[in-house]
């Protein structure tokens, strides 16, 4: 699927559970291969974005909300 995205889209927003190691070892090679298939553009013309779940545990209520939000994503 990543190769197809690289062939047809301007970029990819990776899932928050994608670790930097996974992005480097799995996603980037597939992006490169997808881009090369068409031979029309290079890696610098393709955006790869990723975000991670993060929260501050200093406030208990904030922590509980963040945990619920993460659980919702995992359950999905």
mmCIF file with all atom_site columns, N, CA and C in Angstrom:
data_model
loop_
_atom_site.group_PDB
_atom_site.id
_atom_site.type_symbol
_atom_site.label_atom_id
_atom_site.label_alt_id
_atom_site.label_comp_id
_atom_site.label_asym_id
_atom_site.label_entity_id
_atom_site.label_seq_id
_atom_site.pdbx_PDB_ins_code
_atom_site.Cartn_x
_atom_site.Cartn_y
_atom_site.Cartn_z
_atom_site.occupancy
_atom_site.B_iso_or_equiv
_atom_site.pdbx_formal_charge
_atom_site.auth_seq_id
_atom_site.auth_comp_id
_atom_site.auth_asym_id
_atom_site.auth_atom_id
_atom_site.pdbx_PDB_model_num
ATOM 1   N N  . UNK A 1 1  ? 0.816   -1.178 0.000   1.00 0.00 ? 1  UNK A N  1
ATOM 2   C CA . UNK A 1 1  ? 0.000   0.000  0.000   1.00 0.00 ? 1  UNK A CA 1
ATOM 3   C C  . UNK A 1 1  ? 0.873   1.262  0.000   1.00 0.00 ? 1  UNK A C  1
ATOM 4   N N  . UNK A 1 2  ? 1.981   1.219  0.704   1.00 0.00 ? 2  UNK A N  1
ATOM 5   C CA . UNK A 1 2  ? 2.874   2.375  0.748   1.00 0.00 ? 2  UNK A CA 1
ATOM 6   C C  . UNK A 1 2  ? 3.433   2.686  -0.637  1.00 0.00 ? 2  UNK A C  1
ATOM 7   N N  . UNK A 1 3  ? 3.732   1.663  -1.403  1.00 0.00 ? 3  UNK A N  1
ATOM 8   C CA . UNK A 1 3  ? 4.236   1.877  -2.766  1.00 0.00 ? 3  UNK A CA 1
ATOM 9   C C  . UNK A 1 3  ? 3.184   2.581  -3.620  1.00 0.00 ? 3  UNK A C  1
ATOM 10  N N  . UNK A 1 4  ? 1.927   2.165  -3.478  1.00 0.00 ? 4  UNK A N  1
ATOM 11  C CA . UNK A 1 4  ? 0.841   2.789  -4.235  1.00 0.00 ? 4  UNK A CA 1
ATOM 12  C C  . UNK A 1 4  ? 0.677   4.255  -3.845  1.00 0.00 ? 4  UNK A C  1
ATOM 13  N N  . UNK A 1 5  ? 0.804   4.540  -2.566  1.00 0.00 ? 5  UNK A N  1
ATOM 14  C CA . UNK A 1 5  ? 0.724   5.928  -2.100  1.00 0.00 ? 5  UNK A CA 1
ATOM 15  C C  . UNK A 1 5  ? 1.851   6.746  -2.713  1.00 0.00 ? 5  UNK A C  1
ATOM 16  N N  . UNK A 1 6  ? 3.045   6.203  -2.717  1.00 0.00 ? 6  UNK A N  1
ATOM 17  C CA . UNK A 1 6  ? 4.198   6.925  -3.267  1.00 0.00 ? 6  UNK A CA 1
ATOM 18  C C  . UNK A 1 6  ? 4.033   7.197  -4.762  1.00 0.00 ? 6  UNK A C  1
ATOM 19  N N  . UNK A 1 7  ? 3.344   6.296  -5.458  1.00 0.00 ? 7  UNK A N  1
ATOM 20  C CA . UNK A 1 7  ? 3.128   6.486  -6.892  1.00 0.00 ? 7  UNK A CA 1
ATOM 21  C C  . UNK A 1 7  ? 2.078   7.552  -7.187  1.00 0.00 ? 7  UNK A C  1
ATOM 22  N N  . UNK A 1 8  ? 1.127   7.741  -6.261  1.00 0.00 ? 8  UNK A N  1
ATOM 23  C CA . UNK A 1 8  ? -0.017  8.590  -6.602  1.00 0.00 ? 8  UNK A CA 1
ATOM 24  C C  . UNK A 1 8  ? -0.236  9.822  -5.727  1.00 0.00 ? 8  UNK A C  1
ATOM 25  N N  . UNK A 1 9  ? 0.391   9.893  -4.572  1.00 0.00 ? 9  UNK A N  1
ATOM 26  C CA . UNK A 1 9  ? 0.127   11.006 -3.653  1.00 0.00 ? 9  UNK A CA 1
ATOM 27  C C  . UNK A 1 9  ? 1.362   11.889 -3.474  1.00 0.00 ? 9  UNK A C  1
ATOM 28  N N  . UNK A 1 10 ? 1.142   13.010 -2.826  1.00 0.00 ? 10 UNK A N  1
ATOM 29  C CA . UNK A 1 10 ? 2.246   13.937 -2.541  1.00 0.00 ? 10 UNK A CA 1
ATOM 30  C C  . UNK A 1 10 ? 2.955   13.609 -1.240  1.00 0.00 ? 10 UNK A C  1
ATOM 31  N N  . UNK A 1 11 ? 2.339   12.732 -0.425  1.00 0.00 ? 11 UNK A N  1
ATOM 32  C CA . UNK A 1 11 ? 2.954   12.406 0.854   1.00 0.00 ? 11 UNK A CA 1
ATOM 33  C C  . UNK A 1 11 ? 2.152   11.369 1.613   1.00 0.00 ? 11 UNK A C  1
ATOM 34  N N  . UNK A 1 12 ? 2.618   11.069 2.810   1.00 0.00 ? 12 UNK A N  1
ATOM 35  C CA . UNK A 1 12 ? 2.010   10.041 3.650   1.00 0.00 ? 12 UNK A CA 1
ATOM 36  C C  . UNK A 1 12 ? 2.051   10.490 5.102   1.00 0.00 ? 12 UNK A C  1
ATOM 37  N N  . UNK A 1 13 ? 0.931   10.359 5.795   1.00 0.00 ? 13 UNK A N  1
ATOM 38  C CA . UNK A 1 13 ? 0.872   10.597 7.230   1.00 0.00 ? 13 UNK A CA 1
ATOM 39  C C  . UNK A 1 13 ? 0.841   9.227  7.891   1.00 0.00 ? 13 UNK A C  1
ATOM 40  N N  . UNK A 1 14 ? 1.951   8.840  8.493   1.00 0.00 ? 14 UNK A N  1
ATOM 41  C CA . UNK A 1 14 ? 2.072   7.511  9.098   1.00 0.00 ? 14 UNK A CA 1
ATOM 42  C C  . UNK A 1 14 ? 1.296   7.443  10.414  1.00 0.00 ? 14 UNK A C  1
ATOM 43  N N  . UNK A 1 15 ? 0.887   6.254  10.777  1.00 0.00 ? 15 UNK A N  1
ATOM 44  C CA . UNK A 1 15 ? 0.164   6.039  12.029  1.00 0.00 ? 15 UNK A CA 1
ATOM 45  C C  . UNK A 1 15 ? 1.078   6.333  13.211  1.00 0.00 ? 15 UNK A C  1
ATOM 46  N N  . UNK A 1 16 ? 0.522   6.877  14.289  1.00 0.00 ? 16 UNK A N  1
ATOM 47  C CA . UNK A 1 16 ? 1.336   7.207  15.468  1.00 0.00 ? 16 UNK A CA 1
ATOM 48  C C  . UNK A 1 16 ? 2.096   6.028  16.063  1.00 0.00 ? 16 UNK A C  1
ATOM 49  N N  . UNK A 1 17 ? 1.647   4.823  15.831  1.00 0.00 ? 17 UNK A N  1
ATOM 50  C CA . UNK A 1 17 ? 2.342   3.664  16.389  1.00 0.00 ? 17 UNK A CA 1
ATOM 51  C C  . UNK A 1 17 ? 3.538   3.240  15.536  1.00 0.00 ? 17 UNK A C  1
ATOM 52  N N  . UNK A 1 18 ? 3.770   3.932  14.434  1.00 0.00 ? 18 UNK A N  1
ATOM 53  C CA . UNK A 1 18 ? 4.926   3.622  13.590  1.00 0.00 ? 18 UNK A CA 1
ATOM 54  C C  . UNK A 1 18 ? 6.189   4.160  14.252  1.00 0.00 ? 18 UNK A C  1
ATOM 55  N N  . UNK A 1 19 ? 7.043   3.274  14.660  1.00 0.00 ? 19 UNK A N  1
ATOM 56  C CA . UNK A 1 19 ? 8.282   3.691  15.329  1.00 0.00 ? 19 UNK A CA 1
ATOM 57  C C  . UNK A 1 19 ? 9.266   4.252  14.304  1.00 0.00 ? 19 UNK A C  1
ATOM 58  N N  . UNK A 1 20 ? 10.219  5.053  14.753  1.00 0.00 ? 20 UNK A N  1
ATOM 59  C CA . UNK A 1 20 ? 11.249  5.535  13.831  1.00 0.00 ? 20 UNK A CA 1
ATOM 60  C C  . UNK A 1 20 ? 11.983  4.382  13.124  1.00 0.00 ? 20 UNK A C  1
ATOM 61  N N  . UNK A 1 21 ? 12.230  3.303  13.845  1.00 0.00 ? 21 UNK A N  1
ATOM 62  C CA . UNK A 1 21 ? 12.902  2.140  13.250  1.00 0.00 ? 21 UNK A CA 1
ATOM 63  C C  . UNK A 1 21 ? 12.044  1.533  12.137  1.00 0.00 ? 21 UNK A C  1
ATOM 64  N N  . UNK A 1 22 ? 10.743  1.389  12.374  1.00 0.00 ? 22 UNK A N  1
ATOM 65  C CA . UNK A 1 22 ? 9.830   0.838  11.373  1.00 0.00 ? 22 UNK A CA 1
ATOM 66  C C  . UNK A 1 22 ? 9.767   1.749  10.146  1.00 0.00 ? 22 UNK A C  1
ATOM 67  N N  . UNK A 1 23 ? 9.688   3.049  10.382  1.00 0.00 ? 23 UNK A N  1
ATOM 68  C CA . UNK A 1 23 ? 9.647   3.988  9.264   1.00 0.00 ? 23 UNK A CA 1
ATOM 69  C C  . UNK A 1 23 ? 10.901  3.869  8.410   1.00 0.00 ? 23 UNK A C  1
ATOM 70  N N  . UNK A 1 24 ? 12.052  3.773  9.066   1.00 0.00 ? 24 UNK A N  1
ATOM 71  C CA . UNK A 1 24 ? 13.325  3.712  8.343   1.00 0.00 ? 24 UNK A CA 1
ATOM 72  C C  . UNK A 1 24 ? 13.508  2.390  7.605   1.00 0.00 ? 24 UNK A C  1
ATOM 73  N N  . UNK A 1 25 ? 13.171  1.279  8.259   1.00 0.00 ? 25 UNK A N  1
ATOM 74  C CA . UNK A 1 25 ? 13.449  -0.038 7.678   1.00 0.00 ? 25 UNK A CA 1
ATOM 75  C C  . UNK A 1 25 ? 12.352  -0.546 6.743   1.00 0.00 ? 25 UNK A C  1
ATOM 76  N N  . UNK A 1 26 ? 11.105  -0.089 6.936   1.00 0.00 ? 26 UNK A N  1
ATOM 77  C CA . UNK A 1 26 ? 9.997   -0.620 6.142   1.00 0.00 ? 26 UNK A CA 1
ATOM 78  C C  . UNK A 1 26 ? 9.380   0.441  5.225   1.00 0.00 ? 26 UNK A C  1
ATOM 79  N N  . UNK A 1 27 ? 8.939   1.529  5.809   1.00 0.00 ? 27 UNK A N  1
ATOM 80  C CA . UNK A 1 27 ? 8.217   2.534  5.021   1.00 0.00 ? 27 UNK A CA 1
ATOM 81  C C  . UNK A 1 27 ? 9.100   3.238  3.987   1.00 0.00 ? 27 UNK A C  1
ATOM 82  N N  . UNK A 1 28 ? 10.255  3.738  4.410   1.00 0.00 ? 28 UNK A N  1
ATOM 83  C CA . UNK A 1 28 ? 11.106  4.483  3.474   1.00 0.00 ? 28 UNK A CA 1
ATOM 84  C C  . UNK A 1 28 ? 11.523  3.670  2.251   1.00 0.00 ? 28 UNK A C  1
ATOM 85  N N  . UNK A 1 29 ? 11.948  2.399  2.406   1.00 0.00 ? 29 UNK A N  1
ATOM 86  C CA . UNK A 1 29 ? 12.274  1.616  1.206   1.00 0.00 ? 29 UNK A CA 1
ATOM 87  C C  . UNK A 1 29 ? 11.075  1.436  0.267   1.00 0.00 ? 29 UNK A C  1
ATOM 88  N N  . UNK A 1 30 ? 9.884   1.257  0.830   1.00 0.00 ? 30 UNK A N  1
ATOM 89  C CA . UNK A 1 30 ? 8.693   1.117  -0.006  1.00 0.00 ? 30 UNK A CA 1
ATOM 90  C C  . UNK A 1 30 ? 8.332   2.424  -0.700  1.00 0.00 ? 30 UNK A C  1
ATOM 91  N N  . UNK A 1 31 ? 8.543   3.535  -0.009  1.00 0.00 ? 31 UNK A N  1
ATOM 92  C CA . UNK A 1 31 ? 8.313   4.836  -0.632  1.00 0.00 ? 31 UNK A CA 1
ATOM 93  C C  . UNK A 1 31 ? 9.279   5.028  -1.798  1.00 0.00 ? 31 UNK A C  1
ATOM 94  N N  . UNK A 1 32 ? 10.546  4.737  -1.561  1.00 0.00 ? 32 UNK A N  1
ATOM 95  C CA . UNK A 1 32 ? 11.556  4.869  -2.624  1.00 0.00 ? 32 UNK A CA 1
ATOM 96  C C  . UNK A 1 32 ? 11.201  4.007  -3.831  1.00 0.00 ? 32 UNK A C  1
ATOM 97  N N  . UNK A 1 33 ? 10.789  2.775  -3.574  1.00 0.00 ? 33 UNK A N  1
ATOM 98  C CA . UNK A 1 33 ? 10.443  1.872  -4.678  1.00 0.00 ? 33 UNK A CA 1
ATOM 99  C C  . UNK A 1 33 ? 9.231   2.382  -5.449  1.00 0.00 ? 33 UNK A C  1
ATOM 100 N N  . UNK A 1 34 ? 8.225   2.854  -4.722  1.00 0.00 ? 34 UNK A N  1
ATOM 101 C CA . UNK A 1 34 ? 7.041   3.398  -5.384  1.00 0.00 ? 34 UNK A CA 1
ATOM 102 C C  . UNK A 1 34 ? 7.359   4.616  -6.229  1.00 0.00 ? 34 UNK A C  1
ATOM 103 N N  . UNK A 1 35 ? 8.213   5.489  -5.718  1.00 0.00 ? 35 UNK A N  1
ATOM 104 C CA . UNK A 1 35 ? 8.605   6.681  -6.476  1.00 0.00 ? 35 UNK A CA 1
ATOM 105 C C  . UNK A 1 35 ? 9.400   6.311  -7.723  1.00 0.00 ? 35 UNK A C  1
ATOM 106 N N  . UNK A 1 36 ? 10.271  5.319  -7.613  1.00 0.00 ? 36 UNK A N  1
ATOM 107 C CA . UNK A 1 36 ? 11.099  4.909  -8.748  1.00 0.00 ? 36 UNK A CA 1
ATOM 108 C C  . UNK A 1 36 ? 10.282  4.224  -9.835  1.00 0.00 ? 36 UNK A C  1
ATOM 109 N N  . UNK A 1 37 ? 9.172   3.608  -9.459  1.00 0.00 ? 37 UNK A N  1
ATOM 110 C CA . UNK A 1 37 ? 8.336   2.911  -10.434 1.00 0.00 ? 37 UNK A CA 1
ATOM 111 C C  . UNK A 1 37 ? 7.920   3.845  -11.561 1.00 0.00 ? 37 UNK A C  1
ATOM 112 N N  . UNK A 1 38 ? 7.537   5.047  -11.193 1.00 0.00 ? 38 UNK A N  1
ATOM 113 C CA . UNK A 1 38 ? 7.109   6.010  -12.204 1.00 0.00 ? 38 UNK A CA 1
ATOM 114 C C  . UNK A 1 38 ? 8.268   6.808  -12.772 1.00 0.00 ? 38 UNK A C  1
ATOM 115 N N  . UNK A 1 39 ? 9.351   6.861  -12.029 1.00 0.00 ? 39 UNK A N  1
ATOM 116 C CA . UNK A 1 39 ? 10.521  7.596  -12.480 1.00 0.00 ? 39 UNK A CA 1
ATOM 117 C C  . UNK A 1 39 ? 10.292  9.082  -12.663 1.00 0.00 ? 39 UNK A C  1
ATOM 118 N N  . UNK A 1 40 ? 9.255   9.610  -12.021 1.00 0.00 ? 40 UNK A N  1
ATOM 119 C CA . UNK A 1 40 ? 8.924   11.005 -12.283 1.00 0.00 ? 40 UNK A CA 1
ATOM 120 C C  . UNK A 1 40 ? 9.351   11.978 -11.196 1.00 0.00 ? 40 UNK A C  1
ATOM 121 N N  . UNK A 1 41 ? 9.663   11.480 -10.007 1.00 0.00 ? 41 UNK A N  1
ATOM 122 C CA . UNK A 1 41 ? 10.031  12.394 -8.936  1.00 0.00 ? 41 UNK A CA 1
ATOM 123 C C  . UNK A 1 41 ? 10.914  11.699 -7.923  1.00 0.00 ? 41 UNK A C  1
ATOM 124 N N  . UNK A 1 42 ? 11.573  12.494 -7.129  1.00 0.00 ? 42 UNK A N  1
ATOM 125 C CA . UNK A 1 42 ? 12.469  11.957 -6.120  1.00 0.00 ? 42 UNK A CA 1
ATOM 126 C C  . UNK A 1 42 ? 11.889  12.063 -4.722  1.00 0.00 ? 42 UNK A C  1
ATOM 127 N N  . UNK A 1 43 ? 12.621  11.537 -3.769  1.00 0.00 ? 43 UNK A N  1
ATOM 128 C CA . UNK A 1 43 ? 12.189  11.507 -2.373  1.00 0.00 ? 43 UNK A CA 1
ATOM 129 C C  . UNK A 1 43 ? 11.944  12.902 -1.806  1.00 0.00 ? 43 UNK A C  1
ATOM 130 N N  . UNK A 1 44 ? 12.694  13.892 -2.258  1.00 0.00 ? 44 UNK A N  1
ATOM 131 C CA . UNK A 1 44 ? 12.528  15.252 -1.741  1.00 0.00 ? 44 UNK A CA 1
ATOM 132 C C  . UNK A 1 44 ? 11.188  15.873 -2.132  1.00 0.00 ? 44 UNK A C  1
ATOM 133 N N  . UNK A 1 45 ? 10.517  15.288 -3.098  1.00 0.00 ? 45 UNK A N  1
ATOM 134 C CA . UNK A 1 45 ? 9.209   15.787 -3.530  1.00 0.00 ? 45 UNK A CA 1
ATOM 135 C C  . UNK A 1 45 ? 8.060   15.027 -2.875  1.00 0.00 ? 45 UNK A C  1
ATOM 136 N N  . UNK A 1 46 ? 8.356   14.180 -1.916  1.00 0.00 ? 46 UNK A N  1
ATOM 137 C CA . UNK A 1 46 ? 7.342   13.371 -1.235  1.00 0.00 ? 46 UNK A CA 1
ATOM 138 C C  . UNK A 1 46 ? 7.448   13.624 0.264   1.00 0.00 ? 46 UNK A C  1
ATOM 139 N N  . UNK A 1 47 ? 6.355   14.060 0.875   1.00 0.00 ? 47 UNK A N  1
ATOM 140 C CA . UNK A 1 47 ? 6.348   14.361 2.307   1.00 0.00 ? 47 UNK A CA 1
ATOM 141 C C  . UNK A 1 47 ? 5.988   13.129 3.125   1.00 0.00 ? 47 UNK A C  1
ATOM 142 N N  . UNK A 1 48 ? 6.736   12.893 4.173   1.00 0.00 ? 48 UNK A N  1
ATOM 143 C CA . UNK A 1 48 ? 6.436   11.826 5.126   1.00 0.00 ? 48 UNK A CA 1
ATOM 144 C C  . UNK A 1 48 ? 6.297   12.469 6.494   1.00 0.00 ? 48 UNK A C  1
ATOM 145 N N  . UNK A 1 49 ? 5.110   12.347 7.069   1.00 0.00 ? 49 UNK A N  1
ATOM 146 C CA . UNK A 1 49 ? 4.848   12.933 8.381   1.00 0.00 ? 49 UNK A CA 1
ATOM 147 C C  . UNK A 1 49 ? 4.439   11.846 9.356   1.00 0.00 ? 49 UNK A C  1
ATOM 148 N N  . UNK A 1 50 ? 4.756   12.086 10.604  1.00 0.00 ? 50 UNK A N  1
ATOM 149 C CA . UNK A 1 50 ? 4.414   11.140 11.657  1.00 0.00 ? 50 UNK A CA 1
ATOM 150 C C  . UNK A 1 50 ? 4.229   11.923 12.946  1.00 0.00 ? 50 UNK A C  1
ATOM 151 N N  . UNK A 1 51 ? 3.340   11.471 13.792  1.00 0.00 ? 51 UNK A N  1
ATOM 152 C CA . UNK A 1 51 ? 3.174   12.086 15.102  1.00 0.00 ? 51 UNK A CA 1
ATOM 153 C C  . UNK A 1 51 ? 3.060   10.982 16.135  1.00 0.00 ? 51 UNK A C  1
ATOM 154 N N  . UNK A 1 52 ? 3.316   11.325 17.356  1.00 0.00 ? 52 UNK A N  1
ATOM 155 C CA . UNK A 1 52 ? 3.292   10.340 18.430  1.00 0.00 ? 52 UNK A CA 1
ATOM 156 C C  . UNK A 1 52 ? 2.369   10.802 19.540  1.00 0.00 ? 52 UNK A C  1
ATOM 157 N N  . UNK A 1 53 ? 1.850   9.852  20.282  1.00 0.00 ? 53 UNK A N  1
ATOM 158 C CA . UNK A 1 53 ? 1.058   10.183 21.459  1.00 0.00 ? 53 UNK A CA 1
ATOM 159 C C  . UNK A 1 53 ? 1.994   10.576 22.587  1.00 0.00 ? 53 UNK A C  1
ATOM 160 N N  . UNK A 1 54 ? 1.660   11.660 23.223  1.00 0.00 ? 54 UNK A N  1
ATOM 161 C CA . UNK A 1 54 ? 2.480   12.139 24.326  1.00 0.00 ? 54 UNK A CA 1
ATOM 162 C C  . UNK A 1 54 ? 1.576   12.917 25.277  1.00 0.00 ? 54 UNK A C  1
ATOM 163 N N  . UNK A 1 55 ? 1.852   12.816 26.550  1.00 0.00 ? 55 UNK A N  1
ATOM 164 C CA . UNK A 1 55 ? 1.068   13.580 27.519  1.00 0.00 ? 55 UNK A CA 1
ATOM 165 C C  . UNK A 1 55 ? 1.871   13.808 28.783  1.00 0.00 ? 55 UNK A C  1
ATOM 166 N N  . UNK A 1 56 ? 1.393   14.764 29.546  1.00 0.00 ? 56 UNK A N  1
ATOM 167 C CA . UNK A 1 56 ? 2.049   15.146 30.786  1.00 0.00 ? 56 UNK A CA 1
ATOM 168 C C  . UNK A 1 56 ? 1.355   14.450 31.950  1.00 0.00 ? 56 UNK A C  1
ATOM 169 N N  . UNK A 1 57 ? 2.095   13.688 32.716  1.00 0.00 ? 57 UNK A N  1
ATOM 170 C CA . UNK A 1 57 ? 1.493   12.943 33.826  1.00 0.00 ? 57 UNK A CA 1
ATOM 171 C C  . UNK A 1 57 ? 1.379   13.772 35.099  1.00 0.00 ? 57 UNK A C  1
ATOM 172 N N  . UNK A 1 58 ? 1.708   15.061 35.039  1.00 0.00 ? 58 UNK A N  1
ATOM 173 C CA . UNK A 1 58 ? 1.674   15.869 36.257  1.00 0.00 ? 58 UNK A CA 1
ATOM 174 C C  . UNK A 1 58 ? 0.253   16.109 36.750  1.00 0.00 ? 58 UNK A C  1
ATOM 175 N N  . UNK A 1 59 ? -0.727  16.005 35.865  1.00 0.00 ? 59 UNK A N  1
ATOM 176 C CA . UNK A 1 59 ? -2.125  16.180 36.267  1.00 0.00 ? 59 UNK A CA 1
ATOM 177 C C  . UNK A 1 59 ? -2.869  14.880 35.996  1.00 0.00 ? 59 UNK A C  1
ATOM 178 N N  . UNK A 1 60 ? -3.437  14.328 37.026  1.00 0.00 ? 60 UNK A N  1
ATOM 179 C CA . UNK A 1 60 ? -4.093  13.019 36.927  1.00 0.00 ? 60 UNK A CA 1
ATOM 180 C C  . UNK A 1 60 ? -5.215  13.011 35.892  1.00 0.00 ? 60 UNK A C  1
ATOM 181 N N  . UNK A 1 61 ? -6.054  14.041 35.875  1.00 0.00 ? 61 UNK A N  1
ATOM 182 C CA . UNK A 1 61 ? -7.167  14.075 34.927  1.00 0.00 ? 61 UNK A CA 1
ATOM 183 C C  . UNK A 1 61 ? -6.665  14.149 33.485  1.00 0.00 ? 61 UNK A C  1
ATOM 184 N N  . UNK A 1 62 ? -5.639  14.926 33.254  1.00 0.00 ? 62 UNK A N  1
ATOM 185 C CA . UNK A 1 62 ? -5.044  15.014 31.922  1.00 0.00 ? 62 UNK A CA 1
ATOM 186 C C  . UNK A 1 62 ? -4.495  13.657 31.496  1.00 0.00 ? 62 UNK A C  1
ATOM 187 N N  . UNK A 1 63 ? -3.866  12.980 32.420  1.00 0.00 ? 63 UNK A N  1
ATOM 188 C CA . UNK A 1 63 ? -3.315  11.650 32.146  1.00 0.00 ? 63 UNK A CA 1
ATOM 189 C C  . UNK A 1 63 ? -4.427  10.674 31.779  1.00 0.00 ? 63 UNK A C  1
ATOM 190 N N  . UNK A 1 64 ? -5.515  10.691 32.529  1.00 0.00 ? 64 UNK A N  1
ATOM 191 C CA . UNK A 1 64 ? -6.633  9.777  32.255  1.00 0.00 ? 64 UNK A CA 1
ATOM 192 C C  . UNK A 1 64 ? -7.226  10.034 30.867  1.00 0.00 ? 64 UNK A C  1
ATOM 193 N N  . UNK A 1 65 ? -7.371  11.301 30.494  1.00 0.00 ? 65 UNK A N  1
ATOM 194 C CA . UNK A 1 65 ? -7.907  11.627 29.170  1.00 0.00 ? 65 UNK A CA 1
ATOM 195 C C  . UNK A 1 65 ? -6.978  11.133 28.065  1.00 0.00 ? 65 UNK A C  1
ATOM 196 N N  . UNK A 1 66 ? -5.700  11.305 28.270  1.00 0.00 ? 66 UNK A N  1
ATOM 197 C CA . UNK A 1 66 ? -4.730  10.869 27.265  1.00 0.00 ? 66 UNK A CA 1
ATOM 198 C C  . UNK A 1 66 ? -4.737  9.349  27.112  1.00 0.00 ? 66 UNK A C  1
ATOM 199 N N  . UNK A 1 67 ? -4.813  8.642  28.218  1.00 0.00 ? 67 UNK A N  1
ATOM 200 C CA . UNK A 1 67 ? -4.863  7.174  28.170  1.00 0.00 ? 67 UNK A CA 1
ATOM 201 C C  . UNK A 1 67 ? -6.120  6.720  27.437  1.00 0.00 ? 67 UNK A C  1
ATOM 202 N N  . UNK A 1 68 ? -7.257  7.362  27.709  1.00 0.00 ? 68 UNK A N  1
ATOM 203 C CA . UNK A 1 68 ? -8.500  7.011  27.009  1.00 0.00 ? 68 UNK A CA 1
ATOM 204 C C  . UNK A 1 68 ? -8.361  7.248  25.501  1.00 0.00 ? 68 UNK A C  1
ATOM 205 N N  . UNK A 1 69 ? -7.755  8.355  25.128  1.00 0.00 ? 69 UNK A N  1
ATOM 206 C CA . UNK A 1 69 ? -7.581  8.660  23.704  1.00 0.00 ? 69 UNK A CA 1
ATOM 207 C C  . UNK A 1 69 ? -6.708  7.609  23.021  1.00 0.00 ? 69 UNK A C  1
ATOM 208 N N  . UNK A 1 70 ? -5.649  7.190  23.688  1.00 0.00 ? 70 UNK A N  1
ATOM 209 C CA . UNK A 1 70 ? -4.780  6.146  23.126  1.00 0.00 ? 70 UNK A CA 1
ATOM 210 C C  . UNK A 1 70 ? -5.519  4.821  23.017  1.00 0.00 ? 70 UNK A C  1
ATOM 211 N N  . UNK A 1 71 ? -6.282  4.494  24.030  1.00 0.00 ? 71 UNK A N  1
ATOM 212 C CA . UNK A 1 71 ? -7.047  3.239  23.994  1.00 0.00 ? 71 UNK A CA 1
ATOM 213 C C  . UNK A 1 71 ? -8.050  3.243  22.851  1.00 0.00 ? 71 UNK A C  1
ATOM 214 N N  . UNK A 1 72 ? -8.668  4.397  22.604  1.00 0.00 ? 72 UNK A N  1
ATOM 215 C CA . UNK A 1 72 ? -9.603  4.492  21.481  1.00 0.00 ? 72 UNK A CA 1
ATOM 216 C C  . UNK A 1 72 ? -8.902  4.181  20.162  1.00 0.00 ? 72 UNK A C  1
ATOM 217 N N  . UNK A 1 73 ? -7.685  4.665  19.991  1.00 0.00 ? 73 UNK A N  1
ATOM 218 C CA . UNK A 1 73 ? -6.929  4.401  18.771  1.00 0.00 ? 73 UNK A CA 1
ATOM 219 C C  . UNK A 1 73 ? -6.547  2.929  18.649  1.00 0.00 ? 73 UNK A C  1
ATOM 220 N N  . UNK A 1 74 ? -6.136  2.341  19.755  1.00 0.00 ? 74 UNK A N  1
ATOM 221 C CA . UNK A 1 74 ? -5.754  0.926  19.741  1.00 0.00 ? 74 UNK A CA 1
ATOM 222 C C  . UNK A 1 74 ? -6.977  0.067  19.450  1.00 0.00 ? 74 UNK A C  1
ATOM 223 N N  . UNK A 1 75 ? -8.103  0.408  20.045  1.00 0.00 ? 75 UNK A N  1
ATOM 224 C CA . UNK A 1 75 ? -9.329  -0.368 19.856  1.00 0.00 ? 75 UNK A CA 1
ATOM 225 C C  . UNK A 1 75 ? -9.844  -0.258 18.428  1.00 0.00 ? 75 UNK A C  1
ATOM 226 N N  . UNK A 1 76 ? -9.580  0.860  17.778  1.00 0.00 ? 76 UNK A N  1
ATOM 227 C CA . UNK A 1 76 ? -10.057 1.065  16.418  1.00 0.00 ? 76 UNK A CA 1
ATOM 228 C C  . UNK A 1 76 ? -9.413  0.058  15.500  1.00 0.00 ? 76 UNK A C  1
#
